[in-house]
Structure formats: structure tokens, C-alpha cells
Amino acid sequence: MTPLTFVRGIGEAASRYGVEESVLLDAMVYWVRENRSKKENYRDGRWWTYNSIHGLEEMFPWWTGKQIRRIINSCKDKGALLVANYNKEGRDRTMWYSPSDELLKLYGEDWSGDAPICPNGHTITM
């Protein structure tokens, strides 16, 4: 029954954003959740994950780089995915991705107000 639960879980995202988009978005949510649990990649009030198109091609070998770019742009245009560049080197074209608040609501999550906290209670600013 786990696959059926998974399908139901991304079903609303698929009907709202598209099937290919929901597959990519589910992976992005997973990676950002991982970073959130490890308190990594928090920028401008959001949790992020990052990867290059080449790296995404390795994770999704059934899509070409051109298809991945199209899917990412579709996710951005539909308001499901935020894209930024927090790289230290200007020539680094790796992009950073964060699920929108709208997408997080579909997953039943609300990360607004989230911020990494130091043991002494201070908020970490990165």
C-alpha cells in the first residue's frame, strides 16, 4: 500500500502543476526537508536545496537537461518552486531550489517562521 499512499500524496500536486512537475517537486520537497532536519542551507528565511542540471540528469535519467529546464520553469511559472543563486563564485551556475509556501501547504506543512536556533537561543543568520 505504500506506493498508493505515495500516489495519493502527490496527486493534488500532479493535478495542479502537472505529472512531471509533481515528480520533480516531490524530490525537491524531500531534499529540502533533509536540509531542514540537518539545519543546512537556510537563506533569506527559507530552506533550500541545490543542484546543477547535470546533477539532476543523473538523478532523473529518463529526462534530458532540456526537459528538466522546461519542468523547472513550469514549476516556477505555476508558483510551486522558488529558484535562486546563493553560490559564492559568480561563474558557478548551480541553482538553489525551495518549495513555495503554496506547495508546502499541499504537503500539509508550514515552515513560516522557521529559523535555525543556536543552543543559546539566538537565531542563526547566514
PDB file of N, CA, C and O in Angstrom, residues 52-95:
ATOM      1  N   SER A  52      22.924  21.129 -10.002  1.00  0.00           N
ATOM      2  CA  SER A  52      23.092  21.564 -11.386  1.00  0.00           C
ATOM      3  C   SER A  52      22.134  20.762 -12.265  1.00  0.00           C
ATOM      4  O   SER A  52      21.605  19.724 -11.853  1.00  0.00           O
ATOM      5  N   ILE A  53      21.934  21.221 -13.474  1.00  0.00           N
ATOM      6  CA  ILE A  53      21.105  20.462 -14.418  1.00  0.00           C
ATOM      7  C   ILE A  53      21.744  19.103 -14.670  1.00  0.00           C
ATOM      8  O   ILE A  53      21.048  18.080 -14.715  1.00  0.00           O
ATOM      9  N   HIS A  54      23.059  19.065 -14.786  1.00  0.00           N
ATOM     10  CA  HIS A  54      23.745  17.792 -14.989  1.00  0.00           C
ATOM     11  C   HIS A  54      23.492  16.839 -13.822  1.00  0.00           C
ATOM     12  O   HIS A  54      23.234  15.652 -14.016  1.00  0.00           O
ATOM     13  N   GLY A  55      23.561  17.358 -12.613  1.00  0.00           N
ATOM     14  CA  GLY A  55      23.282  16.538 -11.438  1.00  0.00           C
ATOM     15  C   GLY A  55      21.856  16.020 -11.440  1.00  0.00           C
ATOM     16  O   GLY A  55      21.594  14.860 -11.094  1.00  0.00           O
ATOM     17  N   LEU A  56      20.904  16.864 -11.849  1.00  0.00           N
ATOM     18  CA  LEU A  56      19.507  16.441 -11.925  1.00  0.00           C
ATOM     19  C   LEU A  56      19.304  15.397 -13.026  1.00  0.00           C
ATOM     20  O   LEU A  56      18.496  14.481 -12.878  1.00  0.00           O
ATOM     21  N   GLU A  57      20.069  15.514 -14.111  1.00  0.00           N
ATOM     22  CA  GLU A  57      20.004  14.489 -15.175  1.00  0.00           C
ATOM     23  C   GLU A  57      20.434  13.123 -14.638  1.00  0.00           C
ATOM     24  O   GLU A  57      19.877  12.102 -15.035  1.00  0.00           O
ATOM     25  N   GLU A  58      21.416  13.112 -13.758  1.00  0.00           N
ATOM     26  CA  GLU A  58      21.858  11.842 -13.173  1.00  0.00           C
ATOM     27  C   GLU A  58      20.795  11.259 -12.247  1.00  0.00           C
ATOM     28  O   GLU A  58      20.639  10.046 -12.155  1.00  0.00           O
ATOM     29  N   MET A  59      20.058  12.120 -11.554  1.00  0.00           N
ATOM     30  CA  MET A  59      19.002  11.646 -10.647  1.00  0.00           C
ATOM     31  C   MET A  59      17.729  11.257 -11.373  1.00  0.00           C
ATOM     32  O   MET A  59      16.966  10.423 -10.884  1.00  0.00           O
ATOM     33  N   PHE A  60      17.487  11.902 -12.500  1.00  0.00           N
ATOM     34  CA  PHE A  60      16.299  11.632 -13.317  1.00  0.00           C
ATOM     35  C   PHE A  60      16.758  11.254 -14.722  1.00  0.00           C
ATOM     36  O   PHE A  60      16.603  12.030 -15.666  1.00  0.00           O
ATOM     37  N   PRO A  61      17.328  10.056 -14.902  1.00  0.00           N
ATOM     38  CA  PRO A  61      17.938   9.705 -16.200  1.00  0.00           C
ATOM     39  C   PRO A  61      16.929   9.589 -17.344  1.00  0.00           C
ATOM     40  O   PRO A  61      17.334   9.547 -18.503  1.00  0.00           O
ATOM     41  N   TRP A  62      15.657   9.560 -17.055  1.00  0.00           N
ATOM     42  CA  TRP A  62      14.650   9.471 -18.118  1.00  0.00           C
ATOM     43  C   TRP A  62      14.350  10.839 -18.731  1.00  0.00           C
ATOM     44  O   TRP A  62      13.646  10.928 -19.712  1.00  0.00           O
ATOM     45  N   TRP A  63      14.884  11.925 -18.146  1.00  0.00           N
ATOM     46  CA  TRP A  63      14.709  13.268 -18.687  1.00  0.00           C
ATOM     47  C   TRP A  63      16.043  13.796 -19.202  1.00  0.00           C
ATOM     48  O   TRP A  63      17.100  13.545 -18.631  1.00  0.00           O
ATOM     49  N   THR A  64      15.988  14.593 -20.244  1.00  0.00           N
ATOM     50  CA  THR A  64      17.174  15.290 -20.745  1.00  0.00           C
ATOM     51  C   THR A  64      17.322  16.605 -19.974  1.00  0.00           C
ATOM     52  O   THR A  64      16.382  17.049 -19.290  1.00  0.00           O
ATOM     53  N   GLY A  65      18.471  17.228 -20.115  1.00  0.00           N
ATOM     54  CA  GLY A  65      18.680  18.526 -19.487  1.00  0.00           C
ATOM     55  C   GLY A  65      17.653  19.545 -19.958  1.00  0.00           C
ATOM     56  O   GLY A  65      17.154  20.353 -19.165  1.00  0.00           O
ATOM     57  N   LYS A  66      17.324  19.503 -21.234  1.00  0.00           N
ATOM     58  CA  LYS A  66      16.329  20.426 -21.786  1.00  0.00           C
ATOM     59  C   LYS A  66      14.956  20.188 -21.151  1.00  0.00           C
ATOM     60  O   LYS A  66      14.243  21.141 -20.811  1.00  0.00           O
ATOM     61  N   GLN A  67      14.594  18.932 -20.956  1.00  0.00           N
ATOM     62  CA  GLN A  67      13.311  18.624 -20.324  1.00  0.00           C
ATOM     63  C   GLN A  67      13.300  19.090 -18.865  1.00  0.00           C
ATOM     64  O   GLN A  67      12.302  19.632 -18.390  1.00  0.00           O
ATOM     65  N   ILE A  68      14.407  18.887 -18.173  1.00  0.00           N
ATOM     66  CA  ILE A  68      14.493  19.315 -16.770  1.00  0.00           C
ATOM     67  C   ILE A  68      14.346  20.830 -16.673  1.00  0.00           C
ATOM     68  O   ILE A  68      13.614  21.335 -15.811  1.00  0.00           O
ATOM     69  N   ARG A  69      15.003  21.567 -17.556  1.00  0.00           N
ATOM     70  CA  ARG A  69      14.866  23.028 -17.556  1.00  0.00           C
ATOM     71  C   ARG A  69      13.410  23.432 -17.790  1.00  0.00           C
ATOM     72  O   ARG A  69      12.895  24.338 -17.117  1.00  0.00           O
ATOM     73  N   ARG A  70      12.747  22.762 -18.731  1.00  0.00           N
ATOM     74  CA  ARG A  70      11.347  23.055 -19.018  1.00  0.00           C
ATOM     75  C   ARG A  70      10.471  22.790 -17.800  1.00  0.00           C
ATOM     76  O   ARG A  70       9.618  23.593 -17.445  1.00  0.00           O
ATOM     77  N   ILE A  71      10.701  21.664 -17.130  1.00  0.00           N
ATOM     78  CA  ILE A  71       9.908  21.293 -15.955  1.00  0.00           C
ATOM     79  C   ILE A  71      10.147  22.291 -14.818  1.00  0.00           C
ATOM     80  O   ILE A  71       9.201  22.736 -14.154  1.00  0.00           O
ATOM     81  N   ILE A  72      11.397  22.663 -14.592  1.00  0.00           N
ATOM     82  CA  ILE A  72      11.708  23.647 -13.548  1.00  0.00           C
ATOM     83  C   ILE A  72      11.035  24.977 -13.864  1.00  0.00           C
ATOM     84  O   ILE A  72      10.427  25.601 -12.987  1.00  0.00           O
ATOM     85  N   ASN A  73      11.123  25.419 -15.105  1.00  0.00           N
ATOM     86  CA  ASN A  73      10.480  26.684 -15.490  1.00  0.00           C
ATOM     87  C   ASN A  73       8.973  26.616 -15.313  1.00  0.00           C
ATOM     88  O   ASN A  73       8.351  27.583 -14.878  1.00  0.00           O
ATOM     89  N   SER A  74       8.386  25.481 -15.638  1.00  0.00           N
ATOM     90  CA  SER A  74       6.955  25.296 -15.438  1.00  0.00           C
ATOM     91  C   SER A  74       6.605  25.392 -13.953  1.00  0.00           C
ATOM     92  O   SER A  74       5.627  26.043 -13.571  1.00  0.00           O
ATOM     93  N   CYS A  75       7.408  24.762 -13.110  1.00  0.00           N
ATOM     94  CA  CYS A  75       7.179  24.813 -11.657  1.00  0.00           C
ATOM     95  C   CYS A  75       7.293  26.248 -11.146  1.00  0.00           C
ATOM     96  O   CYS A  75       6.496  26.680 -10.299  1.00  0.00           O
ATOM     97  N   LYS A  76       8.282  26.985 -11.658  1.00  0.00           N
ATOM     98  CA  LYS A  76       8.433  28.393 -11.275  1.00  0.00           C
ATOM     99  C   LYS A  76       7.230  29.207 -11.732  1.00  0.00           C
ATOM    100  O   LYS A  76       6.651  29.961 -10.955  1.00  0.00           O
ATOM    101  N   ASP A  77       6.853  29.050 -12.999  1.00  0.00           N
ATOM    102  CA  ASP A  77       5.758  29.823 -13.571  1.00  0.00           C
ATOM    103  C   ASP A  77       4.430  29.554 -12.871  1.00  0.00           C
ATOM    104  O   ASP A  77       3.584  30.446 -12.766  1.00  0.00           O
ATOM    105  N   LYS A  78       4.243  28.340 -12.374  1.00  0.00           N
ATOM    106  CA  LYS A  78       2.999  27.972 -11.697  1.00  0.00           C
ATOM    107  C   LYS A  78       3.033  28.265 -10.198  1.00  0.00           C
ATOM    108  O   LYS A  78       2.085  27.968  -9.483  1.00  0.00           O
ATOM    109  N   GLY A  79       4.143  28.830  -9.724  1.00  0.00           N
ATOM    110  CA  GLY A  79       4.236  29.246  -8.335  1.00  0.00           C
ATOM    111  C   GLY A  79       4.537  28.135  -7.344  1.00  0.00           C
ATOM    112  O   GLY A  79       4.315  28.298  -6.149  1.00  0.00           O
ATOM    113  N   ALA A  80       5.065  27.016  -7.829  1.00  0.00           N
ATOM    114  CA  ALA A  80       5.339  25.886  -6.937  1.00  0.00           C
ATOM    115  C   ALA A  80       6.773  25.856  -6.440  1.00  0.00           C
ATOM    116  O   ALA A  80       7.056  25.260  -5.397  1.00  0.00           O
ATOM    117  N   LEU A  81       7.689  26.483  -7.169  1.00  0.00           N
ATOM    118  CA  LEU A  81       9.110  26.359  -6.865  1.00  0.00           C
ATOM    119  C   LEU A  81       9.779  27.723  -6.959  1.00  0.00           C
ATOM    120  O   LEU A  81       9.560  28.464  -7.924  1.00  0.00           O
ATOM    121  N   LEU A  82      10.590  28.026  -5.955  1.00  0.00           N
ATOM    122  CA  LEU A  82      11.398  29.242  -5.973  1.00  0.00           C
ATOM    123  C   LEU A  82      12.808  28.851  -6.394  1.00  0.00           C
ATOM    124  O   LEU A  82      13.311  27.799  -5.985  1.00  0.00           O
ATOM    125  N   VAL A  83      13.426  29.697  -7.199  1.00  0.00           N
ATOM    126  CA  VAL A  83      14.772  29.421  -7.697  1.00  0.00           C
ATOM    127  C   VAL A  83      15.645  30.632  -7.404  1.00  0.00           C
ATOM    128  O   VAL A  83      15.226  31.771  -7.609  1.00  0.00           O
ATOM    129  N   ALA A  84      16.850  30.381  -6.909  1.00  0.00           N
ATOM    130  CA  ALA A  84      17.781  31.463  -6.576  1.00  0.00           C
ATOM    131  C   ALA A  84      19.207  30.997  -6.837  1.00  0.00           C
ATOM    132  O   ALA A  84      19.438  29.844  -7.204  1.00  0.00           O
ATOM    133  N   ASN A  85      20.147  31.900  -6.638  1.00  0.00           N
ATOM    134  CA  ASN A  85      21.555  31.584  -6.765  1.00  0.00           C
ATOM    135  C   ASN A  85      22.277  32.134  -5.539  1.00  0.00           C
ATOM    136  O   ASN A  85      22.402  33.343  -5.398  1.00  0.00           O
ATOM    137  N   TYR A  86      22.707  31.239  -4.672  1.00  0.00           N
ATOM    138  CA  TYR A  86      23.443  31.632  -3.472  1.00  0.00           C
ATOM    139  C   TYR A  86      24.896  31.173  -3.544  1.00  0.00           C
ATOM    140  O   TYR A  86      25.556  31.039  -2.515  1.00  0.00           O
ATOM    141  N   ASN A  87      25.380  30.935  -4.729  1.00  0.00           N
ATOM    142  CA  ASN A  87      26.749  30.445  -4.894  1.00  0.00           C
ATOM    143  C   ASN A  87      27.750  31.542  -4.581  1.00  0.00           C
ATOM    144  O   ASN A  87      27.506  32.720  -4.845  1.00  0.00           O
ATOM    145  N   LYS A  88      28.890  31.146  -4.054  1.00  0.00           N
ATOM    146  CA  LYS A  88      29.928  32.108  -3.701  1.00  0.00           C
ATOM    147  C   LYS A  88      30.685  32.604  -4.924  1.00  0.00           C
ATOM    148  O   LYS A  88      31.125  33.735  -4.955  1.00  0.00           O
ATOM    149  N   GLU A  89      30.816  31.753  -5.936  1.00  0.00           N
ATOM    150  CA  GLU A  89      31.505  32.141  -7.159  1.00  0.00           C
ATOM    151  C   GLU A  89      30.491  32.497  -8.234  1.00  0.00           C
ATOM    152  O   GLU A  89      29.568  31.739  -8.491  1.00  0.00           O
ATOM    153  N   GLY A  90      30.656  33.640  -8.850  1.00  0.00           N
ATOM    154  CA  GLY A  90      29.726  34.109  -9.868  1.00  0.00           C
ATOM    155  C   GLY A  90      29.604  33.196 -11.067  1.00  0.00           C
ATOM    156  O   GLY A  90      28.548  33.126 -11.702  1.00  0.00           O
ATOM    157  N   ARG A  91      30.649  32.477 -11.381  1.00  0.00           N
ATOM    158  CA  ARG A  91      30.603  31.594 -12.558  1.00  0.00           C
ATOM    159  C   ARG A  91      29.943  30.245 -12.264  1.00  0.00           C
ATOM    160  O   ARG A  91      29.680  29.476 -13.169  1.00  0.00           O
ATOM    161  N   ASP A  92      29.669  29.966 -10.988  1.00  0.00           N
ATOM    162  CA  ASP A  92      29.002  28.727 -10.598  1.00  0.00           C
ATOM    163  C   ASP A  92      27.529  28.832 -10.975  1.00  0.00           C
ATOM    164  O   ASP A  92      26.805  29.681 -10.461  1.00  0.00           O
ATOM    165  N   ARG A  93      27.063  27.981 -11.873  1.00  0.00           N
ATOM    166  CA  ARG A  93      25.692  28.056 -12.379  1.00  0.00           C
ATOM    167  C   ARG A  93      24.743  27.084 -11.659  1.00  0.00           C
ATOM    168  O   ARG A  93      23.616  26.889 -12.092  1.00  0.00           O
ATOM    169  N   THR A  94      25.200  26.501 -10.569  1.00  0.00           N
ATOM    170  CA  THR A  94      24.334  25.642  -9.771  1.00  0.00           C
ATOM    171  C   THR A  94      23.184  26.483  -9.239  1.00  0.00           C
ATOM    172  O   THR A  94      23.393  27.578  -8.730  1.00  0.00           O
ATOM    173  N   MET A  95      21.975  25.983  -9.357  1.00  0.00           N
ATOM    174  CA  MET A  95      20.809  26.727  -8.886  1.00  0.00           C
ATOM    175  C   MET A  95      20.309  26.154  -7.564  1.00  0.00           C
ATOM    176  O   MET A  95      20.483  24.973  -7.283  1.00  0.00           O
TER     177      MET A  95
END
